[in-house]
Coordinates of C-alpha atoms and ligand atoms in Angstrom, one line a residue:
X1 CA 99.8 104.7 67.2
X2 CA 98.8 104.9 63.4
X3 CA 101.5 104.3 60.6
X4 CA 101.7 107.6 59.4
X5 CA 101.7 109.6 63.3
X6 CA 104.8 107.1 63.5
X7 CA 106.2 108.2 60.4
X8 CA 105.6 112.0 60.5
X9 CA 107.4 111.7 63.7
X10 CA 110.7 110.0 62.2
X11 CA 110.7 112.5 59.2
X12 CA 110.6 115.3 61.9
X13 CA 112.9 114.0 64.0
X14 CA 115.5 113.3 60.7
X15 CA 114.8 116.8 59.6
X16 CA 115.3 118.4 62.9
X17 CA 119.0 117.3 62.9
X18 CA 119.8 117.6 58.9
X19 CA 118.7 121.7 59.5
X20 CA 119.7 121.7 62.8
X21 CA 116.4 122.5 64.7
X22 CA 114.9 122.5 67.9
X23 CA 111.2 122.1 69.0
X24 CA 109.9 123.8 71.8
X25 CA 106.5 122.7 72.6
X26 CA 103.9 124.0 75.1
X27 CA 102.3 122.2 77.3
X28 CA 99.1 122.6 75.8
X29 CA 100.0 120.9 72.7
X30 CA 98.7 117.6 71.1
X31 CA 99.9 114.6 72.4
X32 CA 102.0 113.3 69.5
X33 CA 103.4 117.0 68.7
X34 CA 104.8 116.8 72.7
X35 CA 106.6 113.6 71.4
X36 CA 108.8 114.7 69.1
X37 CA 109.7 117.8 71.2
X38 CA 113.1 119.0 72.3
X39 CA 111.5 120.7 75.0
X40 CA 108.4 120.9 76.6
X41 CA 107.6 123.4 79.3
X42 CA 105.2 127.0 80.1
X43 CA 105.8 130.1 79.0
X44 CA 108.3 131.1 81.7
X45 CA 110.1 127.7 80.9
X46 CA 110.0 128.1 77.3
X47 CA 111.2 131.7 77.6
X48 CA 114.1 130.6 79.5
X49 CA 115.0 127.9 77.1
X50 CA 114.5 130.2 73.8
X51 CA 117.2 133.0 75.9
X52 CA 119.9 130.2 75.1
X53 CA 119.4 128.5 72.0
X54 CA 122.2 127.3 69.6
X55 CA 120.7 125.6 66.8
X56 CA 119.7 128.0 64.1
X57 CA 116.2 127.6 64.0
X58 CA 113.7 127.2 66.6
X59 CA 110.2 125.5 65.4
X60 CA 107.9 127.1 67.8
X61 CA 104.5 124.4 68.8
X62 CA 102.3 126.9 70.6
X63 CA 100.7 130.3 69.9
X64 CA 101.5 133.7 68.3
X65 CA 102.9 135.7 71.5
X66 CA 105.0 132.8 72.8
X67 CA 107.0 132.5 68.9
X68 CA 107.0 136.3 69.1
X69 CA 108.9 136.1 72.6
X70 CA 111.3 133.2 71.1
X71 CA 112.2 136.0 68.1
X72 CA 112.7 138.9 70.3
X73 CA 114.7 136.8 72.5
X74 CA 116.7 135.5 69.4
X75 CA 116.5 138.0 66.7
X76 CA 119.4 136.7 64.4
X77 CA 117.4 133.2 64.2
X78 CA 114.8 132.0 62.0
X79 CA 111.7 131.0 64.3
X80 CA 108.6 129.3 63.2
X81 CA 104.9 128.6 64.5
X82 CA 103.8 125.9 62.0
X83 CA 100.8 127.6 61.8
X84 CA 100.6 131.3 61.7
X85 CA 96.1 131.0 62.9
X86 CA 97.7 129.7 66.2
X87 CA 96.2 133.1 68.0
X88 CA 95.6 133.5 71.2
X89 CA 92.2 135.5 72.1
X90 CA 93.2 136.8 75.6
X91 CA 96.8 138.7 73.7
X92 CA 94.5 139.9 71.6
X93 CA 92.4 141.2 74.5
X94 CA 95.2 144.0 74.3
X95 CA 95.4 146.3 71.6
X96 CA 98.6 148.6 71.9
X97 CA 95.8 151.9 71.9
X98 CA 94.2 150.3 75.2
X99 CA 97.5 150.0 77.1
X100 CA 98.6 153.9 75.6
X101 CA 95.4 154.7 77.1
X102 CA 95.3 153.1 80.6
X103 CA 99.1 154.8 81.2
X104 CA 98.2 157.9 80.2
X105 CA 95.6 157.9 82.8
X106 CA 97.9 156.8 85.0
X107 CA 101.6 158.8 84.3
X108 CA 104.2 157.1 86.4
X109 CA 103.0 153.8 87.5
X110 CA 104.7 150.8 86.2
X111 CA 103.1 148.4 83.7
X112 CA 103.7 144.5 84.4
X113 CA 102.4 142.6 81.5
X114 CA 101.3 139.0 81.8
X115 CA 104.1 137.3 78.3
X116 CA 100.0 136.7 77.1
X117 CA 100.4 139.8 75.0
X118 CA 101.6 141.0 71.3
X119 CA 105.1 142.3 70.6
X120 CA 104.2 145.9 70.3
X121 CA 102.4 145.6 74.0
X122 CA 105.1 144.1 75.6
X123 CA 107.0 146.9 74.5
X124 CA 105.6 149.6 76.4
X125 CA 105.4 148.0 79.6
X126 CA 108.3 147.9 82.2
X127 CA 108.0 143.7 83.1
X128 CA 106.3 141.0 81.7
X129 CA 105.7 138.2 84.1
X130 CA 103.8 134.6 83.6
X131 CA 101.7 132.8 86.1
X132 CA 104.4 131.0 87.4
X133 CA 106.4 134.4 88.4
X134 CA 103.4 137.0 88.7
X135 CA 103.6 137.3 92.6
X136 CA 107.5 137.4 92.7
X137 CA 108.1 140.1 90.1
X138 CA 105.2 142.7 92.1
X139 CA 106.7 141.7 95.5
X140 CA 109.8 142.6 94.1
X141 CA 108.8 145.7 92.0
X142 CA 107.5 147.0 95.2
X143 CA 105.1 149.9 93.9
X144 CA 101.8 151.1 95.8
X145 CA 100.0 150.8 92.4
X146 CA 100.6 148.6 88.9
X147 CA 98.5 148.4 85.9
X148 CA 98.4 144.8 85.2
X149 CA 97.3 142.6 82.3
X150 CA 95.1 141.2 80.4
X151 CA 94.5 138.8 82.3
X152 CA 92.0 139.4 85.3
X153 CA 91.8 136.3 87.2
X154 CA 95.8 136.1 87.1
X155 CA 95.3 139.6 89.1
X156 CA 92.9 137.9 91.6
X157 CA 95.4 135.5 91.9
X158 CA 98.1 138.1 92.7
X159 CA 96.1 140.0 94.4
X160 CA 95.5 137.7 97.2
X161 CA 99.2 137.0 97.7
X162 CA 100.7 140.3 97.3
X163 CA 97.8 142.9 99.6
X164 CA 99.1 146.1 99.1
X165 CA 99.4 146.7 96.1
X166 CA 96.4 148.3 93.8
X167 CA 96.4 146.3 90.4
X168 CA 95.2 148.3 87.8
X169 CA 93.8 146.0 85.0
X170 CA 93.9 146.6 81.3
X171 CA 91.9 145.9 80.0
X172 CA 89.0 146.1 82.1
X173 CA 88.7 142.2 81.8
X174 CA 90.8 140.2 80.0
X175 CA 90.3 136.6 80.2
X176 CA 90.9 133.3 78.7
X177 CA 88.3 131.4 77.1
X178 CA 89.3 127.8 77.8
X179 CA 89.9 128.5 81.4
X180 CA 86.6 130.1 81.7
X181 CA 85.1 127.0 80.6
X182 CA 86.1 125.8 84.1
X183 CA 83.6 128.0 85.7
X184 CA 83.5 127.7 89.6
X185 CA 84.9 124.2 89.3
X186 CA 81.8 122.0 89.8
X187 CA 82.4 118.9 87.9
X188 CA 86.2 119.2 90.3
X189 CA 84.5 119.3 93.0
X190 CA 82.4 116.6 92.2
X191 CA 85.8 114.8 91.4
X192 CA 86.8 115.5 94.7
X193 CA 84.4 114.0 96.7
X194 CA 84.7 110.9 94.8
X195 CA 88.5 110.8 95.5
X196 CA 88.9 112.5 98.8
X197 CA 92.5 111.8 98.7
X198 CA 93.3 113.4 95.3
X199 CA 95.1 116.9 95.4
X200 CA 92.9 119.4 93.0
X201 CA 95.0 121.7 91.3
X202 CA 93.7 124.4 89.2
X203 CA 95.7 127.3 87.1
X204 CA 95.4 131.0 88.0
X205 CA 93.8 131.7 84.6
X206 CA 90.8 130.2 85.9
X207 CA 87.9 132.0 87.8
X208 CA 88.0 133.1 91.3
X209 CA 86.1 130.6 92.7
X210 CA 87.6 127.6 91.4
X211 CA 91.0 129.4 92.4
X212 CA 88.9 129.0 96.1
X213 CA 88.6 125.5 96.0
X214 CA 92.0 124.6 95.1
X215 CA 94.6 122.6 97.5
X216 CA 97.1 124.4 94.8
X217 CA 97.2 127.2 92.2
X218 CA 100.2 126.5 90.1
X219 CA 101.1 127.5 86.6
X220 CA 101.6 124.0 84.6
X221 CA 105.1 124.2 85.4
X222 CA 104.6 124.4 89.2
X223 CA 101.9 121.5 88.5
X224 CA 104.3 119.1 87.0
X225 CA 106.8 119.7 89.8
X226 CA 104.2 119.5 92.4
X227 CA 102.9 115.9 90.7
X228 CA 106.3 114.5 90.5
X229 CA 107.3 115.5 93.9
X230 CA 103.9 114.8 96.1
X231 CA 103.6 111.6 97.7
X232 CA 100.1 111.5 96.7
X233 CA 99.2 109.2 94.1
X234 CA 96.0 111.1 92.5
X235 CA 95.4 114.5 91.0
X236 CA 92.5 116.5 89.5
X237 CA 94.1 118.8 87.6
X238 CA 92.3 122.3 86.4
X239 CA 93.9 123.4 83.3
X240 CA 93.8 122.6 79.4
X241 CA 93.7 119.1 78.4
X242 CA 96.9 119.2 76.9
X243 CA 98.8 118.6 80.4
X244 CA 96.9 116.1 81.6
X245 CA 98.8 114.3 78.7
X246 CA 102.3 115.6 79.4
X247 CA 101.4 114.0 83.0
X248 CA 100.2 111.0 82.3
X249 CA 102.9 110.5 79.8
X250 CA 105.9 111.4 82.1
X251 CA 104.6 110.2 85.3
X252 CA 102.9 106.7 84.8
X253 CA 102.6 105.7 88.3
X254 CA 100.1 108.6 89.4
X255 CA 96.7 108.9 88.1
X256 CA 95.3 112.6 86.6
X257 CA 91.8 113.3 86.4
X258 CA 90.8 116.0 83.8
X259 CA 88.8 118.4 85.9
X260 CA 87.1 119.3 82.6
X261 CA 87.8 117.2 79.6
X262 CA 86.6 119.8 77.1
X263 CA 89.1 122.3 78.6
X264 CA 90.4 122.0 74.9
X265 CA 92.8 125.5 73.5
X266 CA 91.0 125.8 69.8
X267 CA 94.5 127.9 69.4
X268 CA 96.7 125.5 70.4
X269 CA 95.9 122.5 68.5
X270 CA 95.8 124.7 65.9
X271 CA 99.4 123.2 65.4
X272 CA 99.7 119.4 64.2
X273 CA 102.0 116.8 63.7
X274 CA 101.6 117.6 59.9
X275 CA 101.9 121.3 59.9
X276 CA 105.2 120.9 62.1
X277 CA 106.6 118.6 59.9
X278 CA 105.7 120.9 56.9
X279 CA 107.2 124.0 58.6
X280 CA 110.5 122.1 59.3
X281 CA 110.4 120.8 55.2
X282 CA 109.4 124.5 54.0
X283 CA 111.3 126.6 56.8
X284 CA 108.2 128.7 56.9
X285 CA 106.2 129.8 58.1
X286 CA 108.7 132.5 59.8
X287 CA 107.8 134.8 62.9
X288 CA 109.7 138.1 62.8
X289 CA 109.4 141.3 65.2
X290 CA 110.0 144.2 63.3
X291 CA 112.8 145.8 64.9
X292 CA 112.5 148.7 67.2
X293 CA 109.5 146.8 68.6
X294 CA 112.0 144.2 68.9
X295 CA 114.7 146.1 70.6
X296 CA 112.3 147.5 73.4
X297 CA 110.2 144.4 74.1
X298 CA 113.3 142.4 74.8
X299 CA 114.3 144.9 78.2
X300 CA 110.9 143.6 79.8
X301 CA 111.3 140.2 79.2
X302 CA 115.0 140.2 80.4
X303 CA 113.8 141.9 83.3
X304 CA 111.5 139.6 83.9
X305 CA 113.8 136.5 83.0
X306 CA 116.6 138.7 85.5
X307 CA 114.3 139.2 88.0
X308 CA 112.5 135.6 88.8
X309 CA 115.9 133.9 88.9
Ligands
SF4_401 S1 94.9 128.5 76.9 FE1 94.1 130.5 77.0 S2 95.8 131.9 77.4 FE2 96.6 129.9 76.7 S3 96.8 130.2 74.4 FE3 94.8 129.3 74.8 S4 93.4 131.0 74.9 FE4 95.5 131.8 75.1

């Protein structure tokens, strides 16, 4: 480790208790950036964290939607994203108009939203859900019909687990970029036959057919829990690079193959070890929901957080 990652990192971790921070840090973040975290987790994980925080001000290390959850769910706090161009495409997939749109076409079916979404989104839809909860919350909704989004393959991934019921996606075909990059898995399959014995685990943002070849489709929570609980020893693991860090950082004695080492989110190492500790020295800058969008996204992400207990 370079002299001045170590140093960045005790400045940080000094300034985190003289303003009485916390860091919660998304999987997909930079290796050194997961080291000085208070907590590391997925969006579900993180969500549940930011509902019961007591230090005054969180320092978000991820992208736009997840810092704008973190302030709805903690509106009296100061919350920060050290770096305000951490944007995620596929939330932006969703413009409110599109949603106003798709239920107007469709008056009286219920709207889960994948948490991938802006503030104003989230608050015209009835649930928000993330991968790791998607199948529980529509099994529990129990509708015929749902418009779903923005993320299609998460549908497909529902879909299959939860039959009858229609998903109605909006948009038409929202996806991720660096999940795409996956394609239909090759190079993990390839993988596979070279270590027969290795579990291939793949996230539901990728494509259908990867999702096909899997032994497990797990959000990165469900990954990590599935690594450190397996008795196997090797896993190929299908999601953004980032994780294959946390993994091989936490769990030393297991090996974890990249399924694709350019699986790289261009948003989310938009945040740095520098810009974190400059957000923490500057207390900027600051994410803030304007109100009444506040006020009505937070009902769907308590529901959510209420309903995948
Ligand atoms: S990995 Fe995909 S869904 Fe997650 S922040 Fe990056 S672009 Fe958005």
């Amino acid at each position: 480790m370079s002299e001045k990652i170590q140093m960045l990192k005790e400045k940080i971790n000094q300034l985190k208790k003289d303003k009485d921070a916390v860091l919660l840090v998304h999987n997909y973040q930079v290796n050194e950036v997961q080291e000085v975290a208070d907590f590391i987790g997925d969006s579900l994980e993180l969500s549940r964290k930011a509902q019961n925080i007591e230090s005054k001000m969180i320092i978000f290390c991820g992208v736009d939607f997840m810092a704008e959850t973190a302030s709805i769910l903690n509106p009296e706090k100061k919350v920060i994203l050290p770096n305000l161009s951490a944007r995620c495409p596929m939330a932006a997939q969703l413009p409110l108009k599109t949603l106003l749109k798709t239920k107007n076409e469709n008056p009286g079916v219920p709207v889960v939203l994948y948490v991938n979404t802006l503030a104003e989104a989230k608050a015209e839809c009835d649930v928000t859900c993330t991968s790791a909860n998607a199948v529980q919350i529509i099994q529990k909704l129990d509708k015929d019909k749902v418009i779903f989004g923005p993320d299609w393959n998460l549908g497909y991934y529902v879909k299959k687990r939860v039959s009858n019921v229609e998903l109605i996606p909006v948009p038409k075909y929202g996806f991720c970029n660096t999940h795409k990059l996956f394609k239909d898995g090759i190079e993990a399959l390839e993988l596979k036959k070279k270590y027969p014995e290795a579990d291939l685990l793949v996230h539901p943002e990728c494509d259908p057919g990867f999702q096909d070849n899997a032994d497990y489709v797990l959000s990165t929570g469900g990954m990590y829990r599935h690594c450190k609980e397996s008795s196997k020893k090797i896993f190929i693991i299908g999601t953004e690079i980032g994780m294959v860090d946390r993994l091989r950082r936490e769990i030393p004695s297991k090996t974890f193959l990249p399924a694709n080492p350019n699986a790289e989110c261009p948003s989310m190492k938009r945040i740095t070890l520098q810009n974190t500790y400059e957000a923490l020295v500057n207390e900027d800058p600051i994410v803030k929901v304007p109100k009444e969008i506040c006020i009505k996204a937070l009902k769907p992400i308590e529901r959510m957080l209420e309903m995948s207990k």
